[in-house]
């Protein structure tokens, strides 16, 4: 009988194929007492299992395909780090000695303790790292039992296989990248889990958090995966199949059609030229921005250079990274955001935060102004790199005008130092500010006195305006980019910037959502910055938009005082 399951859709279109179930990794754990004279041998057996597991992970690290998403390396290194941590590399051996038990049982006791600690954690990102600990211990268990972990993600049995798993570890994903699965679905995985992040970058149809997929779906059963709507249909009837085959064809045609506009200029039907920029997290993402013919880089989230390393990157390392991007962009603008750490972005070298509410704590520019040395080192690296391309600076999380003034003071002092040292830099480097806190949005004109340009960060602006944690799936239904309060704020910021003649762009996820492109164009936005994979979809919307037609709709939208009118106008905008 046909059955529909609902989860979190990660995109990538529609796939129709046969289920291939990955066996659950739960293992029966044996428990036995070890004789005192055998304890040393048992400890050595544990040591050897950890060593083998580490070698396996390092081997996987070395075999990451060149075109694999950059996150893969980061996730594998996280697993290697967990394996090296003394909670897994040392403490289980102490348990073996103390309890005179076998290595498996010692590891199980240690895992139970660690998981109990994770259950106490409220912060979603850290709670999701619980899965990493399970995956790493499973690897040690399997090594103790003499199994090869590479078997965990077997090759597809057929060319139309869809992988059905309880969860996929980053190491599985490395293998998965090279395999020929059409799609994958999992029982677990929050919206910020590793699996979700990787799924987005792989751009294959995928649905997560289906909860019981593995028990409801049988091996080889025909399934449809709709990654756009987060739906999985098990054993579909002929009519449903026909419907989804048509959607599949539509999707492929659309993807192919998009390539036709790769080199077209983004100009509306009535001749208004729009600028489309790419967002990057690491220098290697620049290729994708160029491949999609973007105007430049509208947001380089520089803090990612600080997240993936064990130590703080030096001035020279930062300089080389910024310079590489500037040179690759060859004179096209590169907007580099100064470090936006804090909240969920805590680097390895920093103490875990015990702030009661990190999203409202020492984050973004607040952290930089509190850690002047960290900030000035970055400013030096950025200024030095500015001699090699069109770099602009962008300051995150502004809420007080004083923060811009202080930033300018630091910038001027670093410039003076460089001049004295005879180091070249762009004397006219522009300074922009992120408008992502409602306070800055309401009073944007005050900020504009001190800024060369502004960029709207809708991800945070929506979270703070609606009091909805952007990472918490429990309230994700309330995270509404077209809430009237959000639209009015956007309108205020965009029209104020346009009135005073300061360039305004948007670099939050809203800018890359083609369903919202016309709304934003109607609100007066002319510069959009987004994930490179979204560039052509948004360009397609720009090319088909007649601004004179949508202007009256925007007036109605801004006046709408009920949700029905708002949605009706949104529909008319898309017509
Ligand atoms: C935003 O908040 O919209 C933004 C672009 O910054 P981030 O997503 O890095 O917080
Ligand atoms: Mg932000």
Coordinates of C-alpha atoms and ligand atoms in Angstrom, one line a residue, residues 301 337 340 343 345 396-397 434 436 457-461 464 470, ligand 2:
X301 CA 32.1 35.0 5.8
X337 CA 32.9 40.5 6.4
X340 CA 31.4 37.2 13.0
X343 CA 26.6 32.4 18.8
X345 CA 30.3 29.8 15.6
X396 CA 28.5 42.3 11.2
X397 CA 25.9 42.6 14.0
X434 CA 25.4 44.6 8.1
X436 CA 20.7 42.5 10.7
X457 CA 21.4 40.1 6.8
X458 CA 18.0 38.7 6.7
X459 CA 18.9 35.5 8.5
X460 CA 19.5 37.3 11.7
X461 CA 17.1 40.2 11.0
X464 CA 15.7 39.0 16.0
X470 CA 16.9 30.5 13.2
Ligands
LIG2 MG1 24.1 37.3 10.5

